[in-house]
Coordinates of C-alpha atoms and ligand atoms in Angstrom, one line a residue:
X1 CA 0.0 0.0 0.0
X2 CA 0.8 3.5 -0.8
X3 CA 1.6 5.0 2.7
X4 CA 3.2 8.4 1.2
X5 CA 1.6 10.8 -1.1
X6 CA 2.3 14.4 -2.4
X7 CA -0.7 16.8 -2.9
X8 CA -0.4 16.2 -6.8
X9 CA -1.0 12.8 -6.4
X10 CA -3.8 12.9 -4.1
X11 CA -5.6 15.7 -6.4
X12 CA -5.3 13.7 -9.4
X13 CA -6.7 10.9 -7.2
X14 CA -9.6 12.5 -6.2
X15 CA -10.4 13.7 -9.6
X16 CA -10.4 9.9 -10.5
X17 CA -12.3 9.1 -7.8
X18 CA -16.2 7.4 -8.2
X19 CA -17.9 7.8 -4.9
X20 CA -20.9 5.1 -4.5
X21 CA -24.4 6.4 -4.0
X22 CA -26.6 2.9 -4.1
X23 CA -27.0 1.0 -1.5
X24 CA -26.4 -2.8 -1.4
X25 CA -28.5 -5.4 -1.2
X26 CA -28.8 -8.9 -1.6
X27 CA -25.4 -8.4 -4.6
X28 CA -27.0 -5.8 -6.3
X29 CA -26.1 -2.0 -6.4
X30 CA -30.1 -0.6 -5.2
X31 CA -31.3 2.7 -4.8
X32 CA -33.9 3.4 -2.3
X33 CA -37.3 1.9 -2.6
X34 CA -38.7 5.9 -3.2
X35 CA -35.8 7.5 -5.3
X36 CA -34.9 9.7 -2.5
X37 CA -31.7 10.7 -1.6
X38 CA -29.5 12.5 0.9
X39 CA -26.3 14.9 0.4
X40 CA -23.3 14.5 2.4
X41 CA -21.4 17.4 2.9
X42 CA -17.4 17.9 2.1
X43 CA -17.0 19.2 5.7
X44 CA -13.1 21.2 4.8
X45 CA -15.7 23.5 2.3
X46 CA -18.9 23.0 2.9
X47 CA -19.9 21.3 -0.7
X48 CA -21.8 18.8 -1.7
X49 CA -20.5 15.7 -2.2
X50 CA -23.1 13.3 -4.2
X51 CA -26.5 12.2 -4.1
X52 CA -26.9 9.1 -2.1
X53 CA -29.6 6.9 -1.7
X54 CA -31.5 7.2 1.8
X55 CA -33.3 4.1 2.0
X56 CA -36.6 3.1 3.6
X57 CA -38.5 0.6 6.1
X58 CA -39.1 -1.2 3.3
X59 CA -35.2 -1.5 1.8
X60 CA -34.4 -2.2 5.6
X61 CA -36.6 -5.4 5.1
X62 CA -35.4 -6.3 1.8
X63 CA -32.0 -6.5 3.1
X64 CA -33.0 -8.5 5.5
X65 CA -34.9 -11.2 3.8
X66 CA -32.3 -11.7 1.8
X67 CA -29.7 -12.0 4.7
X68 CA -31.7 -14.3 6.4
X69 CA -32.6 -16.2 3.0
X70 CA -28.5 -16.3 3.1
X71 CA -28.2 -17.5 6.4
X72 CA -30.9 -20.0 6.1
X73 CA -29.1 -21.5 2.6
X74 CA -26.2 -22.1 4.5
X75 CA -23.8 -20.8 1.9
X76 CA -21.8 -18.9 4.4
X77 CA -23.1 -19.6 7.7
X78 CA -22.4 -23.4 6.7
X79 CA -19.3 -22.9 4.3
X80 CA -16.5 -25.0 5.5
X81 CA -14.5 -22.7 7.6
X82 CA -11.3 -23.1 5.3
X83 CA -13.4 -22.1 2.6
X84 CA -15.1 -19.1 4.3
X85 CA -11.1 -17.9 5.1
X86 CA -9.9 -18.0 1.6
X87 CA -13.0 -15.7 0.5
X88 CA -12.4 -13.5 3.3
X89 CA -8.5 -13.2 2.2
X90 CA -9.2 -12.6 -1.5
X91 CA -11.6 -9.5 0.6
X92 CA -8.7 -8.4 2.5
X93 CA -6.7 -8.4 -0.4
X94 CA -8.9 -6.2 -2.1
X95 CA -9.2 -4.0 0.3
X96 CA -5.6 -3.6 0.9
X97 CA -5.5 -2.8 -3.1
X98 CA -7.8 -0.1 -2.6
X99 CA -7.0 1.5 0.3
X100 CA -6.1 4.4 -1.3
X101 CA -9.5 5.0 -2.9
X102 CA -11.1 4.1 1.0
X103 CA -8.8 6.5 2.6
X104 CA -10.3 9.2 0.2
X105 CA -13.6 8.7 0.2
X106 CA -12.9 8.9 4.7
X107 CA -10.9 11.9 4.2
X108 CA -13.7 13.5 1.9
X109 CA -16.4 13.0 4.0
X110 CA -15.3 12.9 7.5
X111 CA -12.5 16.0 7.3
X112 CA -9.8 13.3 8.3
X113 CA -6.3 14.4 7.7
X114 CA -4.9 12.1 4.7
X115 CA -2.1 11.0 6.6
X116 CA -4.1 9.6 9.3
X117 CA -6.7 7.2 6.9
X118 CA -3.9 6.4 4.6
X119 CA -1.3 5.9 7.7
X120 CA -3.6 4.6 10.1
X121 CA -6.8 4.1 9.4
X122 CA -6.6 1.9 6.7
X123 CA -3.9 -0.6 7.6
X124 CA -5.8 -0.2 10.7
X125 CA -8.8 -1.9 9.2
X126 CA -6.5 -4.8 6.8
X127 CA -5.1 -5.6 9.6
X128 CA -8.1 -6.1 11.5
X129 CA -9.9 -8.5 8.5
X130 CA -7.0 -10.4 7.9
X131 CA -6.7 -11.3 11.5
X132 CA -10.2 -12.4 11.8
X133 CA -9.9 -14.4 8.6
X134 CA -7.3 -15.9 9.7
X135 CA -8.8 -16.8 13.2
X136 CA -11.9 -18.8 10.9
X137 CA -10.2 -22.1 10.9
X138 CA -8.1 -22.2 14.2
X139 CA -11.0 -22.1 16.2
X140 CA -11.8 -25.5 18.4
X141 CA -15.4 -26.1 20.7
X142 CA -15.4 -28.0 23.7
X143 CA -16.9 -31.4 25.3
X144 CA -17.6 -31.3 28.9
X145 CA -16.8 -33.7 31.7
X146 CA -20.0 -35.7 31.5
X147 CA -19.2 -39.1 32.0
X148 CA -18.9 -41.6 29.2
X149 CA -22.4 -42.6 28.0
X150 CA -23.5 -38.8 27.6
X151 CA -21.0 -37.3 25.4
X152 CA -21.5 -33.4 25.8
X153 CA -19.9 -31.1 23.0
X154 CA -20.4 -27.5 23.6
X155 CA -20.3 -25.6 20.3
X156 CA -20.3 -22.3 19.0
X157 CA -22.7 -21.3 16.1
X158 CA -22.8 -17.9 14.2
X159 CA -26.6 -15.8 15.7
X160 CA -27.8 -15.4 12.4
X161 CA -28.5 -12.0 10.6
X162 CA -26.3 -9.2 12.4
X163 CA -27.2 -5.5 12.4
X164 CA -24.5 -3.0 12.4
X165 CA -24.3 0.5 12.6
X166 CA -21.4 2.7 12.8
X167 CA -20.4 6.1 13.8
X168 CA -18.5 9.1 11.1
X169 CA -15.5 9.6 12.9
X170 CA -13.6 6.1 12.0
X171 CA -16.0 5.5 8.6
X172 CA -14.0 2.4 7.5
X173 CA -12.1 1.3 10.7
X174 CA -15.1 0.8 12.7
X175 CA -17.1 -0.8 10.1
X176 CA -14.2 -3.5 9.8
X177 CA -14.1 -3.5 13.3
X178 CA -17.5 -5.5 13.5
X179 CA -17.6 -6.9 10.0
X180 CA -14.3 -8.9 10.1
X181 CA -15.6 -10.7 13.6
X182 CA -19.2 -10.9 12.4
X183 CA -18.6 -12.5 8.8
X184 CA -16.0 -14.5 10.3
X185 CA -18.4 -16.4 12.6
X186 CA -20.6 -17.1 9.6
X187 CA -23.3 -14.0 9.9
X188 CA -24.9 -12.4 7.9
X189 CA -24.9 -8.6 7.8
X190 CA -26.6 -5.7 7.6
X191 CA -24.4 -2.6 7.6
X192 CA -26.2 0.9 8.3
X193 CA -22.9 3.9 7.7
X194 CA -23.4 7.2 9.1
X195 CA -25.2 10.0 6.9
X196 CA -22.1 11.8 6.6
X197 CA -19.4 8.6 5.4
X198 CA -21.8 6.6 3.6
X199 CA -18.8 6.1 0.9
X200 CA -16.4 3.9 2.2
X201 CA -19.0 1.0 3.8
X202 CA -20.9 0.7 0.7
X203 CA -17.4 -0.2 -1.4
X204 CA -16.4 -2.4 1.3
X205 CA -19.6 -4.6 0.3
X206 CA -19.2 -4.2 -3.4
X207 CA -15.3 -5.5 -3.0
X208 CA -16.4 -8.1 -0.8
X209 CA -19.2 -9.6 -3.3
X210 CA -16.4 -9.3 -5.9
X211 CA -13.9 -11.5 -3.6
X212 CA -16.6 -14.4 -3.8
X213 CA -18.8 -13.0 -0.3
X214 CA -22.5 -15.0 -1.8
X215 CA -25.3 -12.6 -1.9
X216 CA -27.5 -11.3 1.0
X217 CA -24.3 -11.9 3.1
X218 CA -23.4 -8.3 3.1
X219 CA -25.8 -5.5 2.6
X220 CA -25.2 -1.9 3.2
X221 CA -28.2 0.4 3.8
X222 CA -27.0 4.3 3.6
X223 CA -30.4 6.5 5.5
X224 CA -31.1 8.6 8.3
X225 CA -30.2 6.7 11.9
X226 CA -33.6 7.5 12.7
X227 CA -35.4 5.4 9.8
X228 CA -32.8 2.9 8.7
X229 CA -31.0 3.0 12.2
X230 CA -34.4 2.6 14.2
X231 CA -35.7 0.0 11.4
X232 CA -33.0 -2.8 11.9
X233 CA -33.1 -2.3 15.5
X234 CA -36.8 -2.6 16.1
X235 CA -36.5 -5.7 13.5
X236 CA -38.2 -8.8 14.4
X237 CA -35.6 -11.2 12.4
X238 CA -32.5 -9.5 13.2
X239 CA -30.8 -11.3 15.5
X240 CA -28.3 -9.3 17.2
X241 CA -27.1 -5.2 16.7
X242 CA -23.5 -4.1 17.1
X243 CA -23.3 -0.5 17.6
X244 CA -20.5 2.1 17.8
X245 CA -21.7 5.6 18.5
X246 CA -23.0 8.3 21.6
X247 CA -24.3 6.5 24.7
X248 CA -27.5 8.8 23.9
X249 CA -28.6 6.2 21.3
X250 CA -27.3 3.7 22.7
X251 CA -29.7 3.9 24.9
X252 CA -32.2 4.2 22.7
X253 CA -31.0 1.1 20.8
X254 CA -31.5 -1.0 24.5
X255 CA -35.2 0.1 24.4
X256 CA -35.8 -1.3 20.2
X257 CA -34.2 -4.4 22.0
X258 CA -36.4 -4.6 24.8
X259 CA -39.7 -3.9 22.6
X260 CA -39.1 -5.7 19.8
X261 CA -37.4 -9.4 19.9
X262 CA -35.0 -8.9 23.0
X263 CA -31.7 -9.3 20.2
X264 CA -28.5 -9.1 21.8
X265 CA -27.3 -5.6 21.4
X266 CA -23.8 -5.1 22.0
X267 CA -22.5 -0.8 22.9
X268 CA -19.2 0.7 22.1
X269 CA -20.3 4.5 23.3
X270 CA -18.4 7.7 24.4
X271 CA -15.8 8.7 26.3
X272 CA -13.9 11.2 28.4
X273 CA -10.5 9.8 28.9
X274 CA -8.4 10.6 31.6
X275 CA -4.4 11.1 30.8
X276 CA -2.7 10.9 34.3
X277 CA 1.0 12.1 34.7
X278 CA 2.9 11.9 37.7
X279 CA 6.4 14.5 38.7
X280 CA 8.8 11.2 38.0
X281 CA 7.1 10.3 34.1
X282 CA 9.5 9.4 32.1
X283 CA 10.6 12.2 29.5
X284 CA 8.4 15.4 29.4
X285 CA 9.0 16.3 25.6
X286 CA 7.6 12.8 24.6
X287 CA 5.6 12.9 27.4
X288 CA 4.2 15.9 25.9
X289 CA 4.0 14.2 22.2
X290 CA 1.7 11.9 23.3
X291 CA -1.0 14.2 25.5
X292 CA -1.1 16.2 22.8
X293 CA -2.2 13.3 20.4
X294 CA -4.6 11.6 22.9
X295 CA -6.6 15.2 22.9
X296 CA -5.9 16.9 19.1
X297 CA -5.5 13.6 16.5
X298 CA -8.2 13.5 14.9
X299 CA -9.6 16.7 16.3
X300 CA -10.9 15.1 19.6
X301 CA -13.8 13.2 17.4
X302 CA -12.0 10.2 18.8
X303 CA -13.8 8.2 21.6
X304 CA -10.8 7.3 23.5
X305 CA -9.7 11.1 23.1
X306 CA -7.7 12.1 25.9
X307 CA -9.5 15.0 26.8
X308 CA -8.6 15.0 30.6
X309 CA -5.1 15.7 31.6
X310 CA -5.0 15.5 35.6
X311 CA -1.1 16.3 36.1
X312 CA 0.8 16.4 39.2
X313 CA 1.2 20.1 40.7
X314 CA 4.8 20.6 40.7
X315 CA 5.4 19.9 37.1
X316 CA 2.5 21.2 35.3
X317 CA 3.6 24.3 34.0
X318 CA 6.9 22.3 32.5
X319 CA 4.2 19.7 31.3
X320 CA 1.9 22.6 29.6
X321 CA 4.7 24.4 27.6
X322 CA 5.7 21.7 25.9
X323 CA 2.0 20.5 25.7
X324 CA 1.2 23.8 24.2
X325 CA 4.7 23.9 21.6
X326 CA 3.5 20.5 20.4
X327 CA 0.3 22.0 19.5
X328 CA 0.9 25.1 17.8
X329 CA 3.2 22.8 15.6
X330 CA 0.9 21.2 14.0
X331 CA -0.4 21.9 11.1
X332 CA -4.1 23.1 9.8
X333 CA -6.2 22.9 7.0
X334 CA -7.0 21.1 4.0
X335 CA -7.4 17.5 5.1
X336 CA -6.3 16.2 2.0
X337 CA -2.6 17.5 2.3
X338 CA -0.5 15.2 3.9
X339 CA 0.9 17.7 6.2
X340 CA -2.3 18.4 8.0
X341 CA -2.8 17.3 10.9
X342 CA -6.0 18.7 12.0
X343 CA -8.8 18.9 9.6
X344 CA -12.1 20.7 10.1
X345 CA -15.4 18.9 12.3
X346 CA -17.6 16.9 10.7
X347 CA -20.9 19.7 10.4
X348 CA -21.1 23.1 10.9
X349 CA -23.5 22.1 13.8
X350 CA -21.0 19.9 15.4
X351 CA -18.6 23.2 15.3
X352 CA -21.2 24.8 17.1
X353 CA -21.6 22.2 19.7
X354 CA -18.0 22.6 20.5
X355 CA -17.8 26.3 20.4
X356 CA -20.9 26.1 23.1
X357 CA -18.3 24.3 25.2
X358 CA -15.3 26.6 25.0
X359 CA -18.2 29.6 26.0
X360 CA -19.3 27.8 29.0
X361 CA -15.6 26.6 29.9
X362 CA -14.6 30.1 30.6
X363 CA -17.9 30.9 31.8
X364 CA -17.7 28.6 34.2
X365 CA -14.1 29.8 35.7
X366 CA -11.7 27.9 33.3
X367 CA -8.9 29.8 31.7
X368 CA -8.7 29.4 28.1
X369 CA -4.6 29.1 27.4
X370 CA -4.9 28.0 23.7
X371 CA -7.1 28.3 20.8
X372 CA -10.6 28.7 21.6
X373 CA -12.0 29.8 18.3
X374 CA -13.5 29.1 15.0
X375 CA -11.0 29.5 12.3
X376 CA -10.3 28.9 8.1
X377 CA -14.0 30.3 7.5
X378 CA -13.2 31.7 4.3
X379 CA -12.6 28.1 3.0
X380 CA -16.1 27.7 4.0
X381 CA -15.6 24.9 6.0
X382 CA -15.9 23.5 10.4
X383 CA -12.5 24.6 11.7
X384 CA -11.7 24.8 15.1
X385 CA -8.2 26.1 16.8
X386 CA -6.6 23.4 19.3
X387 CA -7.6 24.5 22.5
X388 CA -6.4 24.0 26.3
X389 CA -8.4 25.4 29.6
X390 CA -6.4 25.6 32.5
X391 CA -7.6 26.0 36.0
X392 CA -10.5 23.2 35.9
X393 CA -12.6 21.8 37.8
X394 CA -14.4 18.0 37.1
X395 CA -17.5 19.6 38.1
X396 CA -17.3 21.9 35.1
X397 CA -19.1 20.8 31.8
X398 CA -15.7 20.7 29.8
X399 CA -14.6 18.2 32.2
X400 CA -18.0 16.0 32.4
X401 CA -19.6 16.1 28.9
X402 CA -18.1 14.2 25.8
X403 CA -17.1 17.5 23.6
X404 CA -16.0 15.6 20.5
X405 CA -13.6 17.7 19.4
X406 CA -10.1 19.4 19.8
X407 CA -10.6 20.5 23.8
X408 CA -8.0 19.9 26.5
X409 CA -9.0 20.5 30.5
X410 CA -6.0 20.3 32.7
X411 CA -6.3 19.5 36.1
X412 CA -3.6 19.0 38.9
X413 CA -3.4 16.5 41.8
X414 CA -0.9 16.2 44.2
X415 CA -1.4 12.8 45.6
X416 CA -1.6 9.3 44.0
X417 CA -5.1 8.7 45.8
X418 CA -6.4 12.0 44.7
X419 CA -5.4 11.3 40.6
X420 CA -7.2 7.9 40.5
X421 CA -10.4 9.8 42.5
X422 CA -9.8 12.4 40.0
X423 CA -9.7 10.1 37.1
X424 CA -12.5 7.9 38.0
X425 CA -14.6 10.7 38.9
X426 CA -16.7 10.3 35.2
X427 CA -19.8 8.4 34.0
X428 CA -17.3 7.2 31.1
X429 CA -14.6 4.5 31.6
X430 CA -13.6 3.6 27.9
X431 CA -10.1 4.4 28.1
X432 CA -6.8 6.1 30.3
X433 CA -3.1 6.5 30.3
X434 CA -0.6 7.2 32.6
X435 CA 2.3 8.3 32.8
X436 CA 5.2 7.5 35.5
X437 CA 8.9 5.7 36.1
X438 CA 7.5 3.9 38.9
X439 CA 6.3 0.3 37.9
X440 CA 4.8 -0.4 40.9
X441 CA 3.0 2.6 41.0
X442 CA 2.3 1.6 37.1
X443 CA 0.5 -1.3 38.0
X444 CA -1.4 -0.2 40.6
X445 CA -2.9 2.9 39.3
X446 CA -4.0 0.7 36.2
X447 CA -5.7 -1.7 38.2
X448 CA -7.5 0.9 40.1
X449 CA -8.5 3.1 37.1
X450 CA -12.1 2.1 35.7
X451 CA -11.5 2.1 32.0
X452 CA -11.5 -0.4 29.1
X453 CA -8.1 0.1 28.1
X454 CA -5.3 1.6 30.3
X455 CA -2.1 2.6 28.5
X456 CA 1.0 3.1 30.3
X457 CA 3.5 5.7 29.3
X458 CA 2.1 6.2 26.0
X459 CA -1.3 6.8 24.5
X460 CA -2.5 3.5 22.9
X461 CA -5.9 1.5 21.8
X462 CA -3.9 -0.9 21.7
X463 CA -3.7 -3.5 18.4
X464 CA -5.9 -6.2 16.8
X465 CA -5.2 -8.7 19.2
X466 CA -6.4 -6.9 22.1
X467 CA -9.9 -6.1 23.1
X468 CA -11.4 -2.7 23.1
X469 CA -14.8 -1.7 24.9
X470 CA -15.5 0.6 27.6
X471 CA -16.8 0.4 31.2
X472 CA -19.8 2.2 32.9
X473 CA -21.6 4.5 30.2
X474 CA -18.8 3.9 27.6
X475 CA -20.5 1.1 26.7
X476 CA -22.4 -2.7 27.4
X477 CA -22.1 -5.9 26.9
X478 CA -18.7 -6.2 24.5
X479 CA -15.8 -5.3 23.0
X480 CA -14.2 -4.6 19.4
X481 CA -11.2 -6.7 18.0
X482 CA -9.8 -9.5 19.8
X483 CA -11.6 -12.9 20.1
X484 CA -13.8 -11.5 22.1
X485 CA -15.3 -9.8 19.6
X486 CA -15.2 -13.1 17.9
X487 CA -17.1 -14.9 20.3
X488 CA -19.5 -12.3 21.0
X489 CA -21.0 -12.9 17.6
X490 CA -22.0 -16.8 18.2
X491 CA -24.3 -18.3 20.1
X492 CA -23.4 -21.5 22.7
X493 CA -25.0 -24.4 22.0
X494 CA -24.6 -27.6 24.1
X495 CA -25.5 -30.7 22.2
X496 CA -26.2 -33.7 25.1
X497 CA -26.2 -37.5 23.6
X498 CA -27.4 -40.3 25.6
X499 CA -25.5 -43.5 24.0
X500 CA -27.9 -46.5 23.7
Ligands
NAP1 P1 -24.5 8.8 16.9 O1 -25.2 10.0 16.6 O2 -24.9 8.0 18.1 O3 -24.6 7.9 15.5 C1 -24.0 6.6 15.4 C2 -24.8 5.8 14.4 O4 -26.1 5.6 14.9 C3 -25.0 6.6 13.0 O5 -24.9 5.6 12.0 C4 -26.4 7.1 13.2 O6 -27.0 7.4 11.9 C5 -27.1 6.0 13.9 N1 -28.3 6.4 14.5 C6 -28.7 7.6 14.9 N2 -30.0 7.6 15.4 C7 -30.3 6.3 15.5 C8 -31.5 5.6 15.9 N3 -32.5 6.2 16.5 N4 -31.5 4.2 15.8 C9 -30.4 3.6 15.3 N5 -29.3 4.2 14.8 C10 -29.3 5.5 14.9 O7 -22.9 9.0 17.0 P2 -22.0 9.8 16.1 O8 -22.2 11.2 16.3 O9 -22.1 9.3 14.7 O10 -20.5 9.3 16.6 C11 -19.9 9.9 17.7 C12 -20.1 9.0 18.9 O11 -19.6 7.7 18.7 C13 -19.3 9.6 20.1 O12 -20.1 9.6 21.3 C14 -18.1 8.6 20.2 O13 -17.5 8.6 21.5 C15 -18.7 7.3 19.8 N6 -17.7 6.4 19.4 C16 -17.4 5.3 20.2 C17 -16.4 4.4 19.8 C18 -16.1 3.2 20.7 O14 -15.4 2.3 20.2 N7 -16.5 3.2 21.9 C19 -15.7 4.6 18.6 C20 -16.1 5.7 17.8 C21 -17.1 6.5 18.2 P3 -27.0 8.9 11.3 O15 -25.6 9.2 11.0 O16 -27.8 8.7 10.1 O17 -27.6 9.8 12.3

């Protein structure tokens, strides 16, 4: 894969580029049942990017049929698993050959820096395919100890038809996130994209029907969360929804659950990650590096965004200038030159929502060091400066409230008890880091912070192989990558045999 390109490159790209508009269903390209469409919005100038289609109830349950019709037919669900691997290679080969093209059609529609889907994003999601291809065949079930004349096996089968619905901020990451787990264990799928970064999804399913994937297996359904969204989830044959997005509708989604057919729903949901760092961590300037990219890359819209930084009193102010140098380095702008490193939010009401915030951080009594305003509006697009309050307090609104974009708090400590209180102090618990040349101390904060994923000195998600979910409000019942995301998309079935 192409992991450097210059701005000539990537214009002559784009001006190659074919963004997809239908959705797809059952191996076809479909528009909506009633023709009608919806516009997402180049968010770095505020144009239109192409008429997609915004599907209905009734393309909802088209998809479905035919992924249950799928399911039922057994021609994935019952493949042999060495034959469901090699299809899902040849996908993850294809993706891999057009990761260029997916990078684009992310940093088009989402405002993501070009450097980030191209560097990150997409080897990101390759990765995270190929590893649960791979996992298709090495998988074993169990027999208990029940004595010889009742054999017990104790298998895993896949649920059935799989709803999934993703958020705009990681368009193609967090859609591989769930599909590589979800086709792996023999599902079928029904893949709902966010308004804004329909693009990328509904490729993903037209490169996966053209590495073999039999139809109904993967459908992608581009429409409003509240008709699309709302229609899988209240969906009497849908087995199971796996959602990444706010903990608002996540909520919600626990409600469809509870009124329709009780499917499993599994939650990854916000955030509002604490970055702890003690007077002994090791290294200020990289130190420094990575506080800056737990709260700025990819303009905060980053669940596990670091936007807490609870530092120890006596070395704050050392911590914050080099904090503040790291920021102002970095460049902003156009998101498709592969210098920038902060691109513009994803709506101009999003902007809003995060300009709300920095007026009620200092209205509340925080001091604003950095940043704190709207900026590039003459490229008529959503930017806003990097920006750091000082002086808060975790009672304040910029230190409770997911923000979703590029705002720091600082906050100081001067005891170990008093940064894990601090640190805990949240309804979220997705992730943390933490910073410190003292491994004992390492380990114990870690055990005694309440997040999904603690990193020590450095900011991390960690990689494919590990599992990533939240605790408390962050989210329910699962976790992304890892086998456990395998396994949470099978059912256990124990099969008891009397012998005659
Ligand atoms: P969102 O508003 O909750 O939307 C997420 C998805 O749900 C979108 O596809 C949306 O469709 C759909 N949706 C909206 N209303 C729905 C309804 N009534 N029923 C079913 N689906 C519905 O979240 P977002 O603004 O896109 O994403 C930001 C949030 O995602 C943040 O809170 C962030 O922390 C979270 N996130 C979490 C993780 C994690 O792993 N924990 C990772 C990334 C992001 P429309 O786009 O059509 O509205």
């Amino acid at each position: 894969m192409t992991t450097k390109l210059d701005q000539n490159t990537i214009r002559a790209k784009i001006a190659k580029l074919s963004l997809p508009t239908l959705a797809f269903i059952d191996g076809k390209d479909s528009p909506s049942s009633d023709g009608n469409t919806q516009c997402p919005i180049n968010p770095a100038n505020g144009r239109p990017l192409a008429q997609v289609a915004a599907c209905t109830h009734q393309d909802v349950d088209r998809a479905i049929q035919a992924a249950r019709r799928a399911f039922e037919q057994g021609c994935w669900s019952r493949l042999h698993p060495s034959d469901r691997k090699k299809v899902m290679l040849k996908f993850v080969d294809l993706v891999e050959k057009h990761s260029t093209e997916l990078a684009l059609m992310d940093s088009l529609s989402a405002g993501k820096p070009i450097s980030d889907t191209i560097g990150i994003d997409l080897p990101d999601t390759v990765a995270c395919l190929q590893w649960h291809a791979e996992l298709v065949d090495k998988l074993y079930d169990k027999t208990a100890p029940t004595g010889l004349s009742n054999p017990c096996m104790i298998v895993r089968e896949p649920i059935g038809v799989v709803g999934l619905i993703v958020p705009w901020n990681f368009p193609v990451q967090m859609a591989a996130w769930k599909l590589g787990p979800a086709l792996a264990a023999g599902n079928s799928v029904v893949l709902k994209p966010a308004s804004q970064t329909p693009f990328s999804a509904i490729r993903l399913a037209q490169l996966a029907w053209q590495a073999g994937l039999p139809p109904g297996v993967f459908n992608v359904i581009p429409g409003e969360g509240s008709t699309v969204g709302k229609a899988i989830c209240c969906h009497m044959d849908v087995d199971m929804v796996a959602f990444t997005g706010s903990t608002e509708i996540g909520r919600q989604l626990l409600r469809y659950s509870a009124h329709s057919n009780l499917k499993r729903v599994i939650l990854e949901l916000g955030g509002k990650s604490p970055q702890i760092v003690f007077a002994d961590a090791p290294d200020l300037d990289l130190v420094a590096q990575h506080v800056a990219n737990a709260a700025f890359w990819n303009m905060g819209e980053n669940c596990s965004c670091g936007s807490r930084l609870i530092v120890q009193a006596n070395v704050k102010d050392e911590l914050l200038q080099r904090v503040i140098k790291q920021v102002r380095s970095w460049p902003v702008g156009d998101p498709l030159d592969p210098k920038t490193r902060l691109g513009p939010l994803i709506t101009s009401a999003h902007m809003y929502k995060v300009l709300d915030y920095i007026t009620a951080g200092t209205q509340e009594g925080a001091r604003c060091l950095l940043g704190g305003n709207q900026i590039l509006q003459d490229t008529g697009g959503w930017f806003v400066e990097a920006t750091i309050f000082d002086q808060v307090q975790n009672h304040m609104r910029i230190a409770r409230e997911e923000i979703f974009g590029p705002v720091l708090s600082i906050m100081t400590f001067d005891t170990e008890d008093q940064a894990i209180r601090l640190a805990n102090d949240t309804n979220y618990g997705l992730a943390a880091s933490l910073y410190t040349t003292d491994i004992s101390r390492a380990n114990r904060v870690a055990r005694a912070l309440r997040a999904g994923t603690v990193s020590v000195n450095c900011y991390s998600e960690g990689d494919v192989t590990t599992p990533f979910g939240g605790f408390k409000e962050s989210g329910l019942f699962g976790r992304d990558k890892s086998i456990y995301a395998h396994l949470q998309y099978t059912e256990l079935k124990t099969i008891w045999m009397q012998l005659l």
